[in-house]
Amino acid sequence: MSNKGYPAVEPAYPPAYFRGGVVVADAASTARTMWTLFEPVHAVTYFTADSRSAYEQAGLRGFWRGYFAGRAAPLGAVNAAVVAASFFNFAPAFVGRAIPGVWELITPEEALRARLEGATAALRGLLAGQESEAAAAADLLWRAVGELDFPGRVLSAANATLPVPQDALGRLWQAATVLREHRGDGHFAALAAAGIDGCEAVALRCLMDLSRENMQPVRGWTDEAWDDALARLAARGWVDGVSGDGRDGGDGGDSVLTLTGAGREAHAAVENATDWAAARPWAKLGPEVTAEIAAALAPISAACASVLPFPSPIGLPTPRATG
C-alpha cells in the first residue's frame, strides 16, 4: 500500500514543525504523523485544570475517578473487567478502585457531559483567537472519522456513536477522540498479537524513553507484577540485566536494564502494525485532503501540546526545539 505523494508533517507541537512538500514512504508514516497532530487535542481532557474542574463539579473527586468514568462512559456502566480489557495497560486492581463504584456517584451520561464540558473549556482557553480555524479543522477531521472502520474496535466505536456536539470546539475534540481511540484499539490488538500483555507493554516502553518511577504508579502495577513482566521480557531475549527473579541484576535499579536489539525490533514491529492499522482513513482521503487536514491541525496541535507533560505518559514524542 503506497502513500507516495503525502507531505511529511513532522510531529507538530511547535507550529514550525509543519513544513510540507516532502514525500514520505508509506501510509503507515502518514498515520503516525497524523496521530501526533490530533492526539494533543484529545489529551487536554487529561492534563488541564478545566477538565479536572468539570469532573469535580460533577461530583467526582480525585483524578482517577474522572479519568476512568469519562473515558469508559461511552461503553455505559460497565464493570472493572471490561474497562481493564478496553484500556489494556492498567492493572485490573487499579481499575477496580474506581470502577464500578464510580457509577454510584455519576451516570455515564453525566460523565460524558462533564468530559465534553471540561475539554471544550480547555480548548476555548488554548485556542482563543483561533476559533474560525478550529471550526474548519473540526469539519476536516470529521471527514477522516467518516472513513474509519470499527470491527474489533469497541472503544472507538462507542465514541463514534455519541451525538456530534454542536459547538465547534466540542466537535473538534470529539473527532480527535474517536480517531485516537481508534488508533488505540488497533495498538492494543497489535500488542496482543505480539504476545505482550499490559504490564509488559508499559515495562518495555520504560526501557526506551519513560521511567518506571513515573509510570508504574499511574498504571497501578505492583512491584511483583512489574518484576515478573521484566523476567518474561528477558526470557524472550528482549531485556538484558534482569536476574532470575525478574529484578535488576546489579544494584542500581532498573536504570541498569537495557533493551536488546531484539527488544527494540519487537517494539518497532508493534508500532508499525499500529500505524498500518490506522492508515486506512488517510489512504482513502488521499494526499491532498490529508495535507489540508495536517495544515489545519498544526497550530491547534501546537497550542494543545503546550500544556502536556513530556516525556509523555501517553506516548507522544517530545517536541523538538525550534530555532
PDB file of N, CA, C and O in Angstrom, residues 173-239:
ATOM      1  N   TRP A 173     -12.895  18.321  19.454  1.00  0.00           N
ATOM      2  CA  TRP A 173     -12.404  17.386  20.460  1.00  0.00           C
ATOM      3  C   TRP A 173     -12.974  15.988  20.248  1.00  0.00           C
ATOM      4  O   TRP A 173     -12.251  14.993  20.351  1.00  0.00           O
ATOM      5  N   GLN A 174     -14.247  15.892  19.922  1.00  0.00           N
ATOM      6  CA  GLN A 174     -14.866  14.586  19.740  1.00  0.00           C
ATOM      7  C   GLN A 174     -14.257  13.855  18.545  1.00  0.00           C
ATOM      8  O   GLN A 174     -14.023  12.635  18.602  1.00  0.00           O
ATOM      9  N   ALA A 175     -13.985  14.565  17.467  1.00  0.00           N
ATOM     10  CA  ALA A 175     -13.364  13.930  16.305  1.00  0.00           C
ATOM     11  C   ALA A 175     -11.975  13.408  16.655  1.00  0.00           C
ATOM     12  O   ALA A 175     -11.608  12.279  16.291  1.00  0.00           O
ATOM     13  N   ALA A 176     -11.199  14.222  17.359  1.00  0.00           N
ATOM     14  CA  ALA A 176      -9.868  13.787  17.770  1.00  0.00           C
ATOM     15  C   ALA A 176      -9.956  12.574  18.683  1.00  0.00           C
ATOM     16  O   ALA A 176      -9.112  11.659  18.622  1.00  0.00           O
ATOM     17  N   THR A 177     -10.968  12.531  19.521  1.00  0.00           N
ATOM     18  CA  THR A 177     -11.143  11.427  20.460  1.00  0.00           C
ATOM     19  C   THR A 177     -11.481  10.127  19.738  1.00  0.00           C
ATOM     20  O   THR A 177     -10.923   9.064  20.045  1.00  0.00           O
ATOM     21  N   VAL A 178     -12.382  10.187  18.776  1.00  0.00           N
ATOM     22  CA  VAL A 178     -12.716   8.979  18.017  1.00  0.00           C
ATOM     23  C   VAL A 178     -11.469   8.454  17.302  1.00  0.00           C
ATOM     24  O   VAL A 178     -11.188   7.245  17.315  1.00  0.00           O
ATOM     25  N   LEU A 179     -10.718   9.349  16.701  1.00  0.00           N
ATOM     26  CA  LEU A 179      -9.514   8.930  15.971  1.00  0.00           C
ATOM     27  C   LEU A 179      -8.462   8.337  16.903  1.00  0.00           C
ATOM     28  O   LEU A 179      -7.836   7.327  16.576  1.00  0.00           O
ATOM     29  N   ARG A 180      -8.261   8.930  18.073  1.00  0.00           N
ATOM     30  CA  ARG A 180      -7.233   8.410  18.968  1.00  0.00           C
ATOM     31  C   ARG A 180      -7.636   7.088  19.586  1.00  0.00           C
ATOM     32  O   ARG A 180      -6.801   6.203  19.783  1.00  0.00           O
ATOM     33  N   GLU A 181      -8.923   6.917  19.909  1.00  0.00           N
ATOM     34  CA  GLU A 181      -9.346   5.633  20.454  1.00  0.00           C
ATOM     35  C   GLU A 181      -9.345   4.554  19.369  1.00  0.00           C
ATOM     36  O   GLU A 181      -9.101   3.382  19.649  1.00  0.00           O
ATOM     37  N   HIS A 182      -9.597   4.948  18.136  1.00  0.00           N
ATOM     38  CA  HIS A 182      -9.493   4.011  17.014  1.00  0.00           C
ATOM     39  C   HIS A 182      -8.058   3.517  16.881  1.00  0.00           C
ATOM     40  O   HIS A 182      -7.815   2.314  16.751  1.00  0.00           O
ATOM     41  N   ARG A 183      -7.117   4.443  16.942  1.00  0.00           N
ATOM     42  CA  ARG A 183      -5.709   4.038  16.891  1.00  0.00           C
ATOM     43  C   ARG A 183      -5.354   3.191  18.117  1.00  0.00           C
ATOM     44  O   ARG A 183      -4.642   2.195  18.008  1.00  0.00           O
ATOM     45  N   GLY A 184      -5.850   3.595  19.282  1.00  0.00           N
ATOM     46  CA  GLY A 184      -5.555   2.847  20.495  1.00  0.00           C
ATOM     47  C   GLY A 184      -6.074   1.426  20.434  1.00  0.00           C
ATOM     48  O   GLY A 184      -5.382   0.481  20.839  1.00  0.00           O
ATOM     49  N   ASP A 185      -7.282   1.236  19.930  1.00  0.00           N
ATOM     50  CA  ASP A 185      -7.818  -0.113  19.777  1.00  0.00           C
ATOM     51  C   ASP A 185      -6.898  -0.953  18.891  1.00  0.00           C
ATOM     52  O   ASP A 185      -6.655  -2.134  19.166  1.00  0.00           O
ATOM     53  N   GLY A 186      -6.418  -0.357  17.809  1.00  0.00           N
ATOM     54  CA  GLY A 186      -5.504  -1.076  16.926  1.00  0.00           C
ATOM     55  C   GLY A 186      -4.178  -1.377  17.588  1.00  0.00           C
ATOM     56  O   GLY A 186      -3.582  -2.443  17.365  1.00  0.00           O
ATOM     57  N   HIS A 187      -3.712  -0.450  18.410  1.00  0.00           N
ATOM     58  CA  HIS A 187      -2.449  -0.651  19.128  1.00  0.00           C
ATOM     59  C   HIS A 187      -2.564  -1.814  20.102  1.00  0.00           C
ATOM     60  O   HIS A 187      -1.660  -2.662  20.188  1.00  0.00           O
ATOM     61  N   PHE A 188      -3.668  -1.888  20.826  1.00  0.00           N
ATOM     62  CA  PHE A 188      -3.847  -2.975  21.786  1.00  0.00           C
ATOM     63  C   PHE A 188      -3.951  -4.315  21.066  1.00  0.00           C
ATOM     64  O   PHE A 188      -3.451  -5.332  21.556  1.00  0.00           O
ATOM     65  N   ALA A 189      -4.578  -4.321  19.901  1.00  0.00           N
ATOM     66  CA  ALA A 189      -4.642  -5.551  19.118  1.00  0.00           C
ATOM     67  C   ALA A 189      -3.245  -5.973  18.657  1.00  0.00           C
ATOM     68  O   ALA A 189      -2.914  -7.163  18.657  1.00  0.00           O
ATOM     69  N   ALA A 190      -2.426  -4.998  18.273  1.00  0.00           N
ATOM     70  CA  ALA A 190      -1.058  -5.311  17.848  1.00  0.00           C
ATOM     71  C   ALA A 190      -0.239  -5.862  19.000  1.00  0.00           C
ATOM     72  O   ALA A 190       0.551  -6.803  18.826  1.00  0.00           O
ATOM     73  N   LEU A 191      -0.398  -5.289  20.185  1.00  0.00           N
ATOM     74  CA  LEU A 191       0.301  -5.805  21.363  1.00  0.00           C
ATOM     75  C   LEU A 191      -0.140  -7.228  21.669  1.00  0.00           C
ATOM     76  O   LEU A 191       0.685  -8.115  21.929  1.00  0.00           O
ATOM     77  N   ALA A 192      -1.454  -7.469  21.650  1.00  0.00           N
ATOM     78  CA  ALA A 192      -1.960  -8.801  21.945  1.00  0.00           C
ATOM     79  C   ALA A 192      -1.466  -9.817  20.920  1.00  0.00           C
ATOM     80  O   ALA A 192      -1.091 -10.948  21.277  1.00  0.00           O
ATOM     81  N   ALA A 193      -1.439  -9.423  19.647  1.00  0.00           N
ATOM     82  CA  ALA A 193      -0.957 -10.325  18.606  1.00  0.00           C
ATOM     83  C   ALA A 193       0.519 -10.662  18.790  1.00  0.00           C
ATOM     84  O   ALA A 193       0.970 -11.753  18.423  1.00  0.00           O
ATOM     85  N   ALA A 194       1.272  -9.732  19.377  1.00  0.00           N
ATOM     86  CA  ALA A 194       2.687  -9.957  19.634  1.00  0.00           C
ATOM     87  C   ALA A 194       2.930 -10.696  20.949  1.00  0.00           C
ATOM     88  O   ALA A 194       4.082 -10.945  21.317  1.00  0.00           O
ATOM     89  N   GLY A 195       1.865 -11.031  21.666  1.00  0.00           N
ATOM     90  CA  GLY A 195       2.010 -11.733  22.933  1.00  0.00           C
ATOM     91  C   GLY A 195       2.538 -10.867  24.050  1.00  0.00           C
ATOM     92  O   GLY A 195       3.203 -11.348  24.966  1.00  0.00           O
ATOM     93  N   ILE A 196       2.228  -9.579  24.002  1.00  0.00           N
ATOM     94  CA  ILE A 196       2.683  -8.627  25.018  1.00  0.00           C
ATOM     95  C   ILE A 196       1.476  -8.203  25.845  1.00  0.00           C
ATOM     96  O   ILE A 196       0.505  -7.661  25.301  1.00  0.00           O
ATOM     97  N   ASP A 197       1.534  -8.441  27.160  1.00  0.00           N
ATOM     98  CA  ASP A 197       0.404  -8.058  27.997  1.00  0.00           C
ATOM     99  C   ASP A 197       0.543  -6.611  28.466  1.00  0.00           C
ATOM    100  O   ASP A 197       1.503  -5.913  28.134  1.00  0.00           O
ATOM    101  N   GLY A 198      -0.436  -6.157  29.250  1.00  0.00           N
ATOM    102  CA  GLY A 198      -0.476  -4.753  29.640  1.00  0.00           C
ATOM    103  C   GLY A 198       0.726  -4.310  30.435  1.00  0.00           C
ATOM    104  O   GLY A 198       1.319  -3.252  30.154  1.00  0.00           O
ATOM    105  N   CYS A 199       1.121  -5.080  31.438  1.00  0.00           N
ATOM    106  CA  CYS A 199       2.277  -4.692  32.243  1.00  0.00           C
ATOM    107  C   CYS A 199       3.559  -4.759  31.422  1.00  0.00           C
ATOM    108  O   CYS A 199       4.415  -3.877  31.517  1.00  0.00           O
ATOM    109  N   GLU A 200       3.691  -5.790  30.600  1.00  0.00           N
ATOM    110  CA  GLU A 200       4.875  -5.910  29.741  1.00  0.00           C
ATOM    111  C   GLU A 200       4.977  -4.726  28.786  1.00  0.00           C
ATOM    112  O   GLU A 200       6.085  -4.228  28.519  1.00  0.00           O
ATOM    113  N   ALA A 201       3.839  -4.260  28.276  1.00  0.00           N
ATOM    114  CA  ALA A 201       3.860  -3.139  27.339  1.00  0.00           C
ATOM    115  C   ALA A 201       4.423  -1.889  27.992  1.00  0.00           C
ATOM    116  O   ALA A 201       5.248  -1.173  27.398  1.00  0.00           O
ATOM    117  N   VAL A 202       3.991  -1.607  29.222  1.00  0.00           N
ATOM    118  CA  VAL A 202       4.474  -0.422  29.914  1.00  0.00           C
ATOM    119  C   VAL A 202       5.937  -0.587  30.315  1.00  0.00           C
ATOM    120  O   VAL A 202       6.747   0.337  30.167  1.00  0.00           O
ATOM    121  N   ALA A 203       6.303  -1.768  30.819  1.00  0.00           N
ATOM    122  CA  ALA A 203       7.686  -2.020  31.214  1.00  0.00           C
ATOM    123  C   ALA A 203       8.626  -1.905  30.021  1.00  0.00           C
ATOM    124  O   ALA A 203       9.734  -1.351  30.130  1.00  0.00           O
ATOM    125  N   LEU A 204       8.189  -2.417  28.888  1.00  0.00           N
ATOM    126  CA  LEU A 204       9.004  -2.338  27.679  1.00  0.00           C
ATOM    127  C   LEU A 204       9.239  -0.891  27.277  1.00  0.00           C
ATOM    128  O   LEU A 204      10.370  -0.484  26.966  1.00  0.00           O
ATOM    129  N   ARG A 205       8.183  -0.094  27.324  1.00  0.00           N
ATOM    130  CA  ARG A 205       8.304   1.309  26.938  1.00  0.00           C
ATOM    131  C   ARG A 205       9.208   2.067  27.905  1.00  0.00           C
ATOM    132  O   ARG A 205       9.942   2.988  27.499  1.00  0.00           O
ATOM    133  N   CYS A 206       9.180   1.673  29.175  1.00  0.00           N
ATOM    134  CA  CYS A 206      10.001   2.375  30.167  1.00  0.00           C
ATOM    135  C   CYS A 206      11.485   2.099  29.998  1.00  0.00           C
ATOM    136  O   CYS A 206      12.317   2.795  30.583  1.00  0.00           O
ATOM    137  N   LEU A 207      11.828   1.116  29.198  1.00  0.00           N
ATOM    138  CA  LEU A 207      13.233   0.866  28.895  1.00  0.00           C
ATOM    139  C   LEU A 207      13.686   1.660  27.670  1.00  0.00           C
ATOM    140  O   LEU A 207      14.827   1.545  27.236  1.00  0.00           O
ATOM    141  N   MET A 208      12.782   2.483  27.152  1.00  0.00           N
ATOM    142  CA  MET A 208      13.125   3.299  25.995  1.00  0.00           C
ATOM    143  C   MET A 208      13.226   4.776  26.371  1.00  0.00           C
ATOM    144  O   MET A 208      14.293   5.352  26.367  1.00  0.00           O
ATOM    145  N   ASP A 209      12.085   5.389  26.708  1.00  0.00           N
ATOM    146  CA  ASP A 209      12.130   6.838  26.926  1.00  0.00           C
ATOM    147  C   ASP A 209      11.265   7.304  28.092  1.00  0.00           C
ATOM    148  O   ASP A 209      11.074   8.499  28.277  1.00  0.00           O
ATOM    149  N   LEU A 210      10.735   6.366  28.863  1.00  0.00           N
ATOM    150  CA  LEU A 210       9.977   6.716  30.050  1.00  0.00           C
ATOM    151  C   LEU A 210      10.651   6.091  31.262  1.00  0.00           C
ATOM    152  O   LEU A 210      11.635   5.366  31.130  1.00  0.00           O
ATOM    153  N   SER A 211      10.130   6.347  32.452  1.00  0.00           N
ATOM    154  CA  SER A 211      10.751   5.788  33.649  1.00  0.00           C
ATOM    155  C   SER A 211       9.755   4.961  34.433  1.00  0.00           C
ATOM    156  O   SER A 211       8.568   5.286  34.507  1.00  0.00           O
ATOM    157  N   ARG A 212      10.258   3.883  35.020  1.00  0.00           N
ATOM    158  CA  ARG A 212       9.427   3.046  35.877  1.00  0.00           C
ATOM    159  C   ARG A 212       8.890   3.854  37.053  1.00  0.00           C
ATOM    160  O   ARG A 212       7.720   3.711  37.434  1.00  0.00           O
ATOM    161  N   GLU A 213       9.717   4.701  37.609  1.00  0.00           N
ATOM    162  CA  GLU A 213       9.322   5.510  38.764  1.00  0.00           C
ATOM    163  C   GLU A 213       8.082   6.322  38.481  1.00  0.00           C
ATOM    164  O   GLU A 213       7.210   6.479  39.349  1.00  0.00           O
ATOM    165  N   ASN A 214       7.966   6.834  37.245  1.00  0.00           N
ATOM    166  CA  ASN A 214       6.819   7.653  36.893  1.00  0.00           C
ATOM    167  C   ASN A 214       5.626   6.833  36.418  1.00  0.00           C
ATOM    168  O   ASN A 214       4.469   7.175  36.700  1.00  0.00           O
ATOM    169  N   MET A 215       5.886   5.755  35.683  1.00  0.00           N
ATOM    170  CA  MET A 215       4.798   5.047  35.024  1.00  0.00           C
ATOM    171  C   MET A 215       4.165   3.951  35.865  1.00  0.00           C
ATOM    172  O   MET A 215       2.955   3.728  35.768  1.00  0.00           O
ATOM    173  N   GLN A 216       4.940   3.255  36.662  1.00  0.00           N
ATOM    174  CA  GLN A 216       4.351   2.151  37.421  1.00  0.00           C
ATOM    175  C   GLN A 216       3.208   2.617  38.338  1.00  0.00           C
ATOM    176  O   GLN A 216       2.128   2.010  38.341  1.00  0.00           O
ATOM    177  N   PRO A 217       3.374   3.721  39.069  1.00  0.00           N
ATOM    178  CA  PRO A 217       2.267   4.154  39.943  1.00  0.00           C
ATOM    179  C   PRO A 217       1.015   4.561  39.181  1.00  0.00           C
ATOM    180  O   PRO A 217      -0.105   4.338  39.661  1.00  0.00           O
ATOM    181  N   VAL A 218       1.163   5.159  38.000  1.00  0.00           N
ATOM    182  CA  VAL A 218      -0.016   5.652  37.287  1.00  0.00           C
ATOM    183  C   VAL A 218      -0.644   4.588  36.389  1.00  0.00           C
ATOM    184  O   VAL A 218      -1.640   4.864  35.703  1.00  0.00           O
ATOM    185  N   ARG A 219      -0.092   3.401  36.387  1.00  0.00           N
ATOM    186  CA  ARG A 219      -0.746   2.266  35.737  1.00  0.00           C
ATOM    187  C   ARG A 219      -1.127   1.204  36.762  1.00  0.00           C
ATOM    188  O   ARG A 219      -1.797   0.233  36.429  1.00  0.00           O
ATOM    189  N   GLY A 220      -0.702   1.391  38.000  1.00  0.00           N
ATOM    190  CA  GLY A 220      -1.207   0.600  39.099  1.00  0.00           C
ATOM    191  C   GLY A 220      -0.600  -0.770  39.297  1.00  0.00           C
ATOM    192  O   GLY A 220      -1.128  -1.573  40.075  1.00  0.00           O
ATOM    193  N   TRP A 221       0.524  -1.074  38.653  1.00  0.00           N
ATOM    194  CA  TRP A 221       1.120  -2.401  38.768  1.00  0.00           C
ATOM    195  C   TRP A 221       1.957  -2.499  40.042  1.00  0.00           C
ATOM    196  O   TRP A 221       2.665  -1.576  40.399  1.00  0.00           O
ATOM    197  N   THR A 222       1.875  -3.635  40.719  1.00  0.00           N
ATOM    198  CA  THR A 222       2.692  -3.862  41.909  1.00  0.00           C
ATOM    199  C   THR A 222       4.137  -4.134  41.510  1.00  0.00           C
ATOM    200  O   THR A 222       4.436  -4.443  40.349  1.00  0.00           O
ATOM    201  N   ASP A 223       5.036  -4.032  42.466  1.00  0.00           N
ATOM    202  CA  ASP A 223       6.438  -4.359  42.201  1.00  0.00           C
ATOM    203  C   ASP A 223       6.573  -5.791  41.696  1.00  0.00           C
ATOM    204  O   ASP A 223       7.340  -6.069  40.765  1.00  0.00           O
ATOM    205  N   GLU A 224       5.832  -6.698  42.314  1.00  0.00           N
ATOM    206  CA  GLU A 224       5.921  -8.107  41.915  1.00  0.00           C
ATOM    207  C   GLU A 224       5.472  -8.298  40.467  1.00  0.00           C
ATOM    208  O   GLU A 224       6.132  -8.997  39.681  1.00  0.00           O
ATOM    209  N   ALA A 225       4.349  -7.669  40.098  1.00  0.00           N
ATOM    210  CA  ALA A 225       3.850  -7.803  38.731  1.00  0.00           C
ATOM    211  C   ALA A 225       4.832  -7.208  37.732  1.00  0.00           C
ATOM    212  O   ALA A 225       5.070  -7.783  36.659  1.00  0.00           O
ATOM    213  N   TRP A 226       5.423  -6.054  38.090  1.00  0.00           N
ATOM    214  CA  TRP A 226       6.373  -5.399  37.189  1.00  0.00           C
ATOM    215  C   TRP A 226       7.630  -6.244  37.020  1.00  0.00           C
ATOM    216  O   TRP A 226       8.105  -6.441  35.887  1.00  0.00           O
ATOM    217  N   ASP A 227       8.160  -6.765  38.111  1.00  0.00           N
ATOM    218  CA  ASP A 227       9.373  -7.584  38.030  1.00  0.00           C
ATOM    219  C   ASP A 227       9.109  -8.879  37.264  1.00  0.00           C
ATOM    220  O   ASP A 227       9.970  -9.350  36.514  1.00  0.00           O
ATOM    221  N   ASP A 228       7.934  -9.443  37.449  1.00  0.00           N
ATOM    222  CA  ASP A 228       7.581 -10.636  36.686  1.00  0.00           C
ATOM    223  C   ASP A 228       7.502 -10.327  35.195  1.00  0.00           C
ATOM    224  O   ASP A 228       7.911 -11.134  34.350  1.00  0.00           O
ATOM    225  N   ALA A 229       6.966  -9.160  34.867  1.00  0.00           N
ATOM    226  CA  ALA A 229       6.894  -8.756  33.462  1.00  0.00           C
ATOM    227  C   ALA A 229       8.287  -8.605  32.874  1.00  0.00           C
ATOM    228  O   ALA A 229       8.560  -9.050  31.747  1.00  0.00           O
ATOM    229  N   LEU A 230       9.202  -7.992  33.631  1.00  0.00           N
ATOM    230  CA  LEU A 230      10.582  -7.864  33.161  1.00  0.00           C
ATOM    231  C   LEU A 230      11.224  -9.226  32.942  1.00  0.00           C
ATOM    232  O   LEU A 230      11.971  -9.435  31.972  1.00  0.00           O
ATOM    233  N   ALA A 231      10.944 -10.169  33.837  1.00  0.00           N
ATOM    234  CA  ALA A 231      11.501 -11.513  33.697  1.00  0.00           C
ATOM    235  C   ALA A 231      10.991 -12.180  32.423  1.00  0.00           C
ATOM    236  O   ALA A 231      11.748 -12.868  31.718  1.00  0.00           O
ATOM    237  N   ARG A 232       9.724 -12.000  32.118  1.00  0.00           N
ATOM    238  CA  ARG A 232       9.170 -12.579  30.892  1.00  0.00           C
ATOM    239  C   ARG A 232       9.784 -11.937  29.661  1.00  0.00           C
ATOM    240  O   ARG A 232      10.070 -12.622  28.663  1.00  0.00           O
ATOM    241  N   LEU A 233       9.979 -10.629  29.706  1.00  0.00           N
ATOM    242  CA  LEU A 233      10.621  -9.948  28.576  1.00  0.00           C
ATOM    243  C   LEU A 233      12.062 -10.421  28.409  1.00  0.00           C
ATOM    244  O   LEU A 233      12.542 -10.609  27.281  1.00  0.00           O
ATOM    245  N   ALA A 234      12.747 -10.623  29.514  1.00  0.00           N
ATOM    246  CA  ALA A 234      14.132 -11.119  29.457  1.00  0.00           C
ATOM    247  C   ALA A 234      14.179 -12.523  28.883  1.00  0.00           C
ATOM    248  O   ALA A 234      15.084 -12.869  28.109  1.00  0.00           O
ATOM    249  N   ALA A 235      13.195 -13.359  29.235  1.00  0.00           N
ATOM    250  CA  ALA A 235      13.153 -14.726  28.737  1.00  0.00           C
ATOM    251  C   ALA A 235      12.966 -14.767  27.225  1.00  0.00           C
ATOM    252  O   ALA A 235      13.369 -15.739  26.572  1.00  0.00           O
ATOM    253  N   ARG A 236      12.401 -13.715  26.672  1.00  0.00           N
ATOM    254  CA  ARG A 236      12.225 -13.622  25.216  1.00  0.00           C
ATOM    255  C   ARG A 236      13.437 -12.982  24.547  1.00  0.00           C
ATOM    256  O   ARG A 236      13.441 -12.790  23.330  1.00  0.00           O
ATOM    257  N   GLY A 237      14.436 -12.640  25.346  1.00  0.00           N
ATOM    258  CA  GLY A 237      15.643 -12.035  24.789  1.00  0.00           C
ATOM    259  C   GLY A 237      15.502 -10.567  24.484  1.00  0.00           C
ATOM    260  O   GLY A 237      16.296 -10.012  23.726  1.00  0.00           O
ATOM    261  N   TRP A 238      14.521  -9.909  25.118  1.00  0.00           N
ATOM    262  CA  TRP A 238      14.256  -8.512  24.817  1.00  0.00           C
ATOM    263  C   TRP A 238      14.903  -7.552  25.811  1.00  0.00           C
ATOM    264  O   TRP A 238      14.994  -6.359  25.539  1.00  0.00           O
ATOM    265  N   VAL A 239      15.293  -8.044  26.970  1.00  0.00           N
ATOM    266  CA  VAL A 239      15.854  -7.197  28.024  1.00  0.00           C
ATOM    267  C   VAL A 239      17.108  -7.859  28.578  1.00  0.00           C
ATOM    268  O   VAL A 239      17.127  -9.068  28.821  1.00  0.00           O
TER     269      VAL A 239
END
